XYZ file of C-alpha atoms in Angstrom:
493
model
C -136.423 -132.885 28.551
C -137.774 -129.458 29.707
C -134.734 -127.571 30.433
C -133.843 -128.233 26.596
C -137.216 -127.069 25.806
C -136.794 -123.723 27.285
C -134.916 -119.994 26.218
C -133.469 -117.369 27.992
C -134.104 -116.997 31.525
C -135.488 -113.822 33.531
C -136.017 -112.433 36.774
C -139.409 -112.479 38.608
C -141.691 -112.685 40.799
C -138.890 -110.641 43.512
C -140.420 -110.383 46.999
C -143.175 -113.386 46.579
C -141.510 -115.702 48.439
C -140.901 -115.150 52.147
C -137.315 -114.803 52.498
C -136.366 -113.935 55.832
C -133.476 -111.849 55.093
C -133.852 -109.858 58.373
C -133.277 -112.927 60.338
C -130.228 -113.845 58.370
C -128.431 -110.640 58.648
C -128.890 -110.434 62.431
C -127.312 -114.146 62.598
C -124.478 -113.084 60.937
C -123.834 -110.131 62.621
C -124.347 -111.906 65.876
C -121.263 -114.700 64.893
C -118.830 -112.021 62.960
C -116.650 -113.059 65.764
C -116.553 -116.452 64.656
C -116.072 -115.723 61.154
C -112.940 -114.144 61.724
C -111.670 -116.867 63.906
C -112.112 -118.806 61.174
C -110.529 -116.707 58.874
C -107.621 -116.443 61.102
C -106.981 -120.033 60.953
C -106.954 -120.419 57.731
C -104.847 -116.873 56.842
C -102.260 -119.089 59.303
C -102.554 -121.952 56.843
C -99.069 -121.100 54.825
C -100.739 -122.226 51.394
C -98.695 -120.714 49.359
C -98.606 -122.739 45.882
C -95.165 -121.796 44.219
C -93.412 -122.985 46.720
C -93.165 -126.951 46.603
C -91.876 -127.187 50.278
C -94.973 -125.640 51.193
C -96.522 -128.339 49.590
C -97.848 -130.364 52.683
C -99.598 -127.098 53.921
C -101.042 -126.840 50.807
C -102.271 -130.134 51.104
C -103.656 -129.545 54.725
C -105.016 -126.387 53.685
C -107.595 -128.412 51.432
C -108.008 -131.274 53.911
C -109.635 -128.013 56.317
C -111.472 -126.713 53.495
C -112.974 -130.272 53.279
C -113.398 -130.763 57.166
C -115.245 -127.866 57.593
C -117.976 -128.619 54.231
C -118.169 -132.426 55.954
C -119.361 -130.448 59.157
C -121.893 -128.612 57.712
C -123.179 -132.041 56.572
C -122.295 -131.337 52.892
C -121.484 -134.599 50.275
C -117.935 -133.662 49.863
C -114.935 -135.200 47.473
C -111.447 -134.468 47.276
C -110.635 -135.202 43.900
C -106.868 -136.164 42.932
C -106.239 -134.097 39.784
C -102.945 -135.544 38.892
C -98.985 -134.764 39.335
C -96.986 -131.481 38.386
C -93.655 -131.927 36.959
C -90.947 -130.119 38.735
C -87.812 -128.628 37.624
C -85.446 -131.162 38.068
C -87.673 -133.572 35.986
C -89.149 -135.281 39.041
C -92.729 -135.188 39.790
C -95.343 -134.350 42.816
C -98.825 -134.537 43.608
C -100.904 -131.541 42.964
C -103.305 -130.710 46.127
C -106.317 -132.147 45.776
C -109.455 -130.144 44.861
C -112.608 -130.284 46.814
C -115.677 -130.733 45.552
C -119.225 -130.379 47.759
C -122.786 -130.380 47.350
C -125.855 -129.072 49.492
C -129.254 -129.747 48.143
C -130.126 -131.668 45.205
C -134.180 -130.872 44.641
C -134.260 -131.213 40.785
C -136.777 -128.332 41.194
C -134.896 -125.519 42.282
C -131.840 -123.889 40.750
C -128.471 -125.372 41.301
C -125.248 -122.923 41.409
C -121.553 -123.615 41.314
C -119.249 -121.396 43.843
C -115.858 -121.411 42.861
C -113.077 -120.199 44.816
C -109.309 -121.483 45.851
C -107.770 -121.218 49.150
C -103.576 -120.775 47.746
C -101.928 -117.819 48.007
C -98.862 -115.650 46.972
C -95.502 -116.067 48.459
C -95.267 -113.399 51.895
C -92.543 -112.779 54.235
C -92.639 -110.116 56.683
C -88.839 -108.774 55.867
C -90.790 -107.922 52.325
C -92.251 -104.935 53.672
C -95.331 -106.279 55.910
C -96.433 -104.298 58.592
C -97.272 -107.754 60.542
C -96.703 -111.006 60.307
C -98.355 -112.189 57.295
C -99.934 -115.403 58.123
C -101.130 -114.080 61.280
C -104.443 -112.168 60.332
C -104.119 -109.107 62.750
C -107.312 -106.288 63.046
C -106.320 -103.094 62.876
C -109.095 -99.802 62.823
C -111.198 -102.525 61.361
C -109.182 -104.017 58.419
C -108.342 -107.814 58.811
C -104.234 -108.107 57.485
C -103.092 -111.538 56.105
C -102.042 -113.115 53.130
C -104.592 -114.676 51.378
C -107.525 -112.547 53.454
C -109.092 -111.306 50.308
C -107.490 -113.277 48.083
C -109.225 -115.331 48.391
C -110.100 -117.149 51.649
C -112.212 -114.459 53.335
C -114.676 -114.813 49.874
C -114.444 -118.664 50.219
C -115.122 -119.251 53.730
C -118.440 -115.515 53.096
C -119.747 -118.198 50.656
C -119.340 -121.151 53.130
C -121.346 -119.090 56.326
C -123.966 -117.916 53.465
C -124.748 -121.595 53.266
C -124.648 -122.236 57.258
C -126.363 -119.662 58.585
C -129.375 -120.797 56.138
C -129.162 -124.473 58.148
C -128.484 -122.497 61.515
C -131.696 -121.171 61.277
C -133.416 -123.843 59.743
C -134.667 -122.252 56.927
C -134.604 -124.195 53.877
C -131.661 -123.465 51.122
C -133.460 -121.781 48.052
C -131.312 -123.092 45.715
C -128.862 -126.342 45.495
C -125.350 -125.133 45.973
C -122.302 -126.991 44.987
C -118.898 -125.937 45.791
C -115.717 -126.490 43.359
C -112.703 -124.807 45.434
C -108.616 -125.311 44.867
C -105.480 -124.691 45.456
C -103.145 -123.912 42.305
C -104.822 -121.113 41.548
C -102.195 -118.390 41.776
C -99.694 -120.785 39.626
C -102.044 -121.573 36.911
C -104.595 -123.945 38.364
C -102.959 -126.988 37.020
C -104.915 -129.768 36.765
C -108.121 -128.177 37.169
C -108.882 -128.183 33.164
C -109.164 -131.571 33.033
C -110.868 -132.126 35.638
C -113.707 -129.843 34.926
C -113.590 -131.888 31.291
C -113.789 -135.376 33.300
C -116.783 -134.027 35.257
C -118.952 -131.591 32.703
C -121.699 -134.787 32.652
C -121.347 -135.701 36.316
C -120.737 -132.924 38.619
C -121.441 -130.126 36.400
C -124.512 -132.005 34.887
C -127.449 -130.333 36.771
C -125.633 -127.222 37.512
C -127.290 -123.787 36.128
C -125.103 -121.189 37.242
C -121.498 -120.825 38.160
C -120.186 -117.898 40.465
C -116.899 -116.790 40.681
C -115.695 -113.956 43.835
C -111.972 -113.723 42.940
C -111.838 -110.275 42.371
C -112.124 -107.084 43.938
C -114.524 -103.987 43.679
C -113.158 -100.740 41.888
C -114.432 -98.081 44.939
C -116.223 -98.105 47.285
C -119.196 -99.030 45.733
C -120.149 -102.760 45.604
C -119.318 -104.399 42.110
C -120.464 -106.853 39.679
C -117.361 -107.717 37.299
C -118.587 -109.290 33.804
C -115.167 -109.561 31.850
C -111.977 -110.410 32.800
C -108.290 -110.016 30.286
C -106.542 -113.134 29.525
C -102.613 -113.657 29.560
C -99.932 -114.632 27.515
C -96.795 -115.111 29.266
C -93.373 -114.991 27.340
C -89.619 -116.260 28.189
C -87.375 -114.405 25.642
C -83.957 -116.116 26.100
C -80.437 -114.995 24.834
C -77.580 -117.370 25.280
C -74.056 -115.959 23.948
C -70.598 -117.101 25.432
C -69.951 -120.214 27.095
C -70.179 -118.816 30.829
C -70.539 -115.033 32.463
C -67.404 -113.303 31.504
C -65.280 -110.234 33.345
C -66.391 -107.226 31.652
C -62.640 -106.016 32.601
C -61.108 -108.813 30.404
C -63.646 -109.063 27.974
C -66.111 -106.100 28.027
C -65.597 -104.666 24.118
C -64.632 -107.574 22.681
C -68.024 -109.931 22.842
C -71.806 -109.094 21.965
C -72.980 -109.186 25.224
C -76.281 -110.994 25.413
C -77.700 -108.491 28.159
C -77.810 -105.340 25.289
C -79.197 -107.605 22.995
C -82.216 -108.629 25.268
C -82.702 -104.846 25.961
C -82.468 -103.643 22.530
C -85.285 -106.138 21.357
C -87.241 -105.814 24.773
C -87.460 -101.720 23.923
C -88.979 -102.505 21.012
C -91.988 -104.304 22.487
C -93.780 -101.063 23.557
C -93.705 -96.813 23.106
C -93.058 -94.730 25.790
C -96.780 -93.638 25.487
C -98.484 -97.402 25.933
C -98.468 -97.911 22.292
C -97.837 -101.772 21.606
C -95.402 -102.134 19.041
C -96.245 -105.910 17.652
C -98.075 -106.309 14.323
C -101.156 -107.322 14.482
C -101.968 -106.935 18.593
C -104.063 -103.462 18.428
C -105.882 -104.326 15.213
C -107.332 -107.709 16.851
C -108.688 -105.407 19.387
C -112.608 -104.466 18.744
C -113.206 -100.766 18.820
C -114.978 -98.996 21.915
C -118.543 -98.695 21.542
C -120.991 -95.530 22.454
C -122.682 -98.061 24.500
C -119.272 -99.351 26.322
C -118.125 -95.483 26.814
C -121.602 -94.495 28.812
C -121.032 -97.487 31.265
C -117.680 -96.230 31.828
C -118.688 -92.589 32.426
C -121.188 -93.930 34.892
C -118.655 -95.794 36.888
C -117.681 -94.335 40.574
C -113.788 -94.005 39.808
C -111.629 -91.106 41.279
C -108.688 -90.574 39.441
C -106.905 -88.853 41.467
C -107.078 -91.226 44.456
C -106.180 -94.263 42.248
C -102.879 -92.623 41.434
C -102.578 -91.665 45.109
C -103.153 -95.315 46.124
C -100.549 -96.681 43.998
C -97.817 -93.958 44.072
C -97.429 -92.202 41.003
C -97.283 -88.602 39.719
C -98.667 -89.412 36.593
C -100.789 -91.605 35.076
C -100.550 -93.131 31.605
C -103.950 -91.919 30.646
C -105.738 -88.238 32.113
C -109.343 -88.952 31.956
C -111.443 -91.735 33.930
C -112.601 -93.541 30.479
C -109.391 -94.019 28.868
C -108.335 -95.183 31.798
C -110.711 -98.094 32.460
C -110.856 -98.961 29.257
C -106.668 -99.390 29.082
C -107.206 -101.855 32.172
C -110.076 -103.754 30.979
C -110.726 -104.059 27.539
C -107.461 -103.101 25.502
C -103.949 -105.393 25.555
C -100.794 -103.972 27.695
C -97.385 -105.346 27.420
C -95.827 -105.448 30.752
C -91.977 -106.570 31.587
C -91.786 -108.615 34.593
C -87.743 -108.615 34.874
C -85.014 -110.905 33.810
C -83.431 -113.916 34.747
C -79.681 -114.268 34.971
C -79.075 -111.007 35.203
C -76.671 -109.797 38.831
C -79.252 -108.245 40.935
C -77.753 -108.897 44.309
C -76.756 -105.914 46.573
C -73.027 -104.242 45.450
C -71.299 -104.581 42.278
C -70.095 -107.388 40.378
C -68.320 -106.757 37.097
C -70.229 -109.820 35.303
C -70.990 -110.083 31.469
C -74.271 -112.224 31.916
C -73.672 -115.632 29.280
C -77.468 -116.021 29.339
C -80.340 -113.616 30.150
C -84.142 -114.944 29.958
C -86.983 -111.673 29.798
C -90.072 -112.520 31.282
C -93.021 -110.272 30.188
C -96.417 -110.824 28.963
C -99.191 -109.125 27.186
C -102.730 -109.239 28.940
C -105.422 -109.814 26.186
C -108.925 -108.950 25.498
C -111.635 -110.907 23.571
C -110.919 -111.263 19.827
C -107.369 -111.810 20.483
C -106.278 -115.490 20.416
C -103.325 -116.863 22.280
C -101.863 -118.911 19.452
C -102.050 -116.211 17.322
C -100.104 -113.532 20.188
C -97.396 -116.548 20.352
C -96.974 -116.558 16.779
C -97.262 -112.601 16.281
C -94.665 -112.638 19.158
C -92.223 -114.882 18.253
C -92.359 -113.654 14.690
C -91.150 -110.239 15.709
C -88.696 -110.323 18.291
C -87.053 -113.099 15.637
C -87.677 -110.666 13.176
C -86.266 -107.437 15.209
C -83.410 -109.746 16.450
C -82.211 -110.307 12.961
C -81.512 -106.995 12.415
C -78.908 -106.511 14.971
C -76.965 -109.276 13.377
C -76.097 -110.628 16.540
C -74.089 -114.054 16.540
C -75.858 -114.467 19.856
C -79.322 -117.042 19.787
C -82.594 -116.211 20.230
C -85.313 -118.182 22.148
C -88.802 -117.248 22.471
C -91.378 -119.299 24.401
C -95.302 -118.441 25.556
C -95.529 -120.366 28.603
C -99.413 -119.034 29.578
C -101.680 -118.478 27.061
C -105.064 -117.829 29.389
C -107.990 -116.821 27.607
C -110.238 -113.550 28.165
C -113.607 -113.765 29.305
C -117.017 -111.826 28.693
C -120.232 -111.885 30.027
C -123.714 -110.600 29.365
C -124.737 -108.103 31.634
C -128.145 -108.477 30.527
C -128.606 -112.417 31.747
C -131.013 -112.648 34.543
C -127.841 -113.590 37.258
C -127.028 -109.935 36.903
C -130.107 -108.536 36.946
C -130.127 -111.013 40.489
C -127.005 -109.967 41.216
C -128.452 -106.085 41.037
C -131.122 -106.622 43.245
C -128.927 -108.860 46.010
C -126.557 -105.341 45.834
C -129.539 -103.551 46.579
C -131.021 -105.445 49.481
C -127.736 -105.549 51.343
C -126.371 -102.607 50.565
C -128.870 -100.244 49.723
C -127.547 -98.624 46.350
C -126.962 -100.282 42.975
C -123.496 -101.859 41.611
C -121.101 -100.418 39.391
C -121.332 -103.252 36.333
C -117.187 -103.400 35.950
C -114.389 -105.683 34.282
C -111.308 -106.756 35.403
C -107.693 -106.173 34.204
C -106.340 -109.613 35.630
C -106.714 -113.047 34.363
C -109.116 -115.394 35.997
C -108.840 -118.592 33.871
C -110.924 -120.732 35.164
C -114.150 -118.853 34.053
C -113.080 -119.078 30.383
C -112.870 -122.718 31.436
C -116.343 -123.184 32.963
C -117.732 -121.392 29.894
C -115.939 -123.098 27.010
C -116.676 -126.751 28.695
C -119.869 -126.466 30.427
C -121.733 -123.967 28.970
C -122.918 -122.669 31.695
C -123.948 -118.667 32.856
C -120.910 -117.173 35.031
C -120.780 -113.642 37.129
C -118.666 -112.360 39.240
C -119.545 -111.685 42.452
C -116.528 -110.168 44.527
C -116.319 -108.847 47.914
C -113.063 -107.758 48.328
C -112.430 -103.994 48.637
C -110.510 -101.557 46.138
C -107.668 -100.839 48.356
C -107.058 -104.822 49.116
C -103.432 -104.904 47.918
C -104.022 -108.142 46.185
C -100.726 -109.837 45.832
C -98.961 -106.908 47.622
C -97.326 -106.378 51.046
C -100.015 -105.927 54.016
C -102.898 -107.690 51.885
C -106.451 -107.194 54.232
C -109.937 -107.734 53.914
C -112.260 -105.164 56.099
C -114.443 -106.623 58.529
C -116.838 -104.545 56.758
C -116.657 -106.202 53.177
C -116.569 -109.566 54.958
C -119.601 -109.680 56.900
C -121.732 -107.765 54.607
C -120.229 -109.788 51.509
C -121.605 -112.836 53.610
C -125.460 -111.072 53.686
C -124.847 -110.153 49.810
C -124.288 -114.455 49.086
C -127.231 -114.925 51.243
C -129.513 -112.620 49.600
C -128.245 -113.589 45.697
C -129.150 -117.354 46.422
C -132.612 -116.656 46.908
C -132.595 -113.942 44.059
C -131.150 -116.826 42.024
C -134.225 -118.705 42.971
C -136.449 -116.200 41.782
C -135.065 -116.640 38.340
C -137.850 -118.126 36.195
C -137.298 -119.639 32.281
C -139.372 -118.081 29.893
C -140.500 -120.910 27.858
């Protein structure tokens, strides 16, 4: 079969086809209007995926997702990927994911966009400036939840694709479309369903292309590595039931200063993690790694402006990236059972659960953090000879994920940047955890990038979450130009 026959692929031959990219861009600025309507019914789509009574909007969340590929004339599938076990022990389906294909010319190159259309939870008594699931433009920024994460880069990649058959112009590539909605609660049931299809659905596909993330400044990005997760429950049960600190405060060992005693030993004032064997897992930075950094458009100062701070943990713009990208951090997420109502209440928690977890970086393993873990807090607990117990459980352990940003979809990826937006990308990674591309890699073995479109100043997960108008409608020119730099991507043999 040829495509086992042949090596590592290139870039050429850019500008040799006509590609009417003119034509394109004038169509899309000519129905921004429409895009946004769109947008704003599905920002109004409460999909918010923690929430199991949200579950039927969930569910009609994907059914629209669906509707709208079926209308573009797309094969489409919603596949059932199973049941979630809740709680209380009973069970309920996960959302289906939809699956959708355009083009299927074994001569041209087929890519895989990826995306999900859940969100976060949002209320507006959380600190919104407007009603969250009502997208509202103001001075040009589009406010909703879910706007740029991630339904404004779903539905870019959707009119990339239309405004191709609007015009009649021929797609340059296949494009298949894999898009769910558990993402923000750990994508369950998309693993195995990625495994069940890697020789059916992901058979003839070359690429995969991710836009779940965010650029770093203003400057358009191309993100090539992404930190993993391990997520941690540290539990401490003492007395029988919450006691009256009054009656009983002195005479117990209270299971709250336990959990803080071992939790303070986690991490140093200074960002230093404390665990054996975390930072020595972690490769060291190369020459190489520190010029890309230094090259990267980053302001300091307005990054600790934008989140609030008077000081940051590191003082210089490499240190810095390099803490959020490519090094481990131990962060403490808060604790469960603890009184954190409004007023006072004179309560000796009986049980206290930590949550925190440790973002990793390639070379560190998850079942070796949850054993490194476990080990010491045990091992740290033992030494306050508490008669309390001690429970430690990883309950994510999400893998890093690198790329090579020397494969030809980058070098693609450079010159789509270019076309569109006249200046070349910052090449950057990202601090969060994006599971599924470890996934796709591991499984399929197939070439990944990240192509995002959201804008630095997003507030991913936050209060007033927005996408500008801006970053959508050119992020929709920047998909149409990449799939016919994609095309141009030849095989030396």
């Amino acid at each position: 079969m040829l495509k086992e026959l042949l090596k590592a692929p290139t870039v050429s031959c850019r500008g040799c086809s006509a590609f009417q990219y003119t034509e394109l861009a004038q169509y899309v600025d000519s129905h921004q209007e429409e895009y946004v309507e769109a947008l704003r019914d599905w920002v109004a789509v409460e999909s918010d995926s923690s929430n199991v009574l949200k579950r039927s909007e969930l569910n009609r969340m994907m059914e629209m997702v669906a509707q709208k590929l079926r209308q573009m004339g797309g094969t489409v599938e919603l596949v059932d990927v199973g049941e979630q076990e809740l709680p209380d022990g009973s069970t309920l389906a996960l959302p289906k994911v939809a699956t959708a294909q355009f083009g299927s010319d074994p001569n041209k190159r087929t890519v895989c966009v990826y995306g999900h259309v859940d969100v976060q939870p949002a209320k507006l008594e959380d600190g919104w400036a407007t009603e969250p699931y009502n997208l509202t433009d103001i001075n040009g920024n589009l406010y909703g939840r879910g706007a740029s994460d991630n339904k404004a880069p779903v539905l870019a990649w959707i009119h990339a694709v239309a405004a191709y058959q609007a015009l009649s112009m021929e797609l340059p590539v296949n494009v298949k479309f894999l898009i769910e909605g558990m993402e923000e609660t750990g994508s369950n049931g998309l693993d195995a369903m990625i495994l069940a299809q890697r020789d059916t659905f992901f058979s003839d596909v070359d690429y995969i292309i991710i836009s779940d993330c965010g650029w770093l400044s203003r400057r358009p990005a191309l993100t090539y590595g992404t930190r993993g997760n391990c997520y941690f429950y540290a539990e401490v049960e003492g007395p029988k039931q919450d006691l009256h600190s009054g009656v009983y405060g002195g005479a117990v060992i209270e299971p709250m200063i336990d959990l803080i005693g071992i939790l303070d030993t986690l991490i140093s004032p200074s960002g230093k993690i404390l665990i054996p064997g975390i930072r020595e897992a972690v490769a060291p930075l190369s020459d190489e790694e520190w010029k890309m950094y230094q090259d990267i458009q980053f302001d300091m100062d307005n990054y600790r402006n934008k989140v609030g701070v008077s000081q940051l943990m590191y003082n210089n713009k490499v240190d810095l990236l390099a803490h959020l990208w490519r090094y481990p951090t131990v962060s403490i997420h808060g604790i469960e059972g603890a009184f954190s109502d409004p007023g006072t209440k004179t309560v000796i928690p009986a049980k206290v659960t930590a949550k925190f977890s440790i973002r990793q970086v390639p070379n560190m393993d998850p079942a070796a953090v949850k054993k490194q873990v476990t080990d010491y807090l045990h091992s740290v607990f033992a030494k306050r000879k508490s008669p309390n117990k001690l429970k430690v459980t990883m309950v994510i352990g999400a893998k890093p994920w690198l790329a090579d940003t020397q494969h030809a979809l980058y070098e693609a990826g450079k010159a789509a940047v270019k076309r569109v937006f006249q200046m070349d990308p910052d090449l950057i990674r990202e601090g969060g955890t994006i599971p599924v591309a470890r996934t796709f890699q591991d499984v399929t073995g197939k070439s990944i990038i990240m192509m995002p479109i959201g804008g630095f100043d997003d507030g991913l997960h936050s209060q007033n979450e927005k996408i500008s108008r801006y970053n959508y409608i050119e992020g929709t020119k920047l998909f149409i130009a990449y799939l016919n730099e994609v095309s141009q991507i030849t095989i030396q043999v």
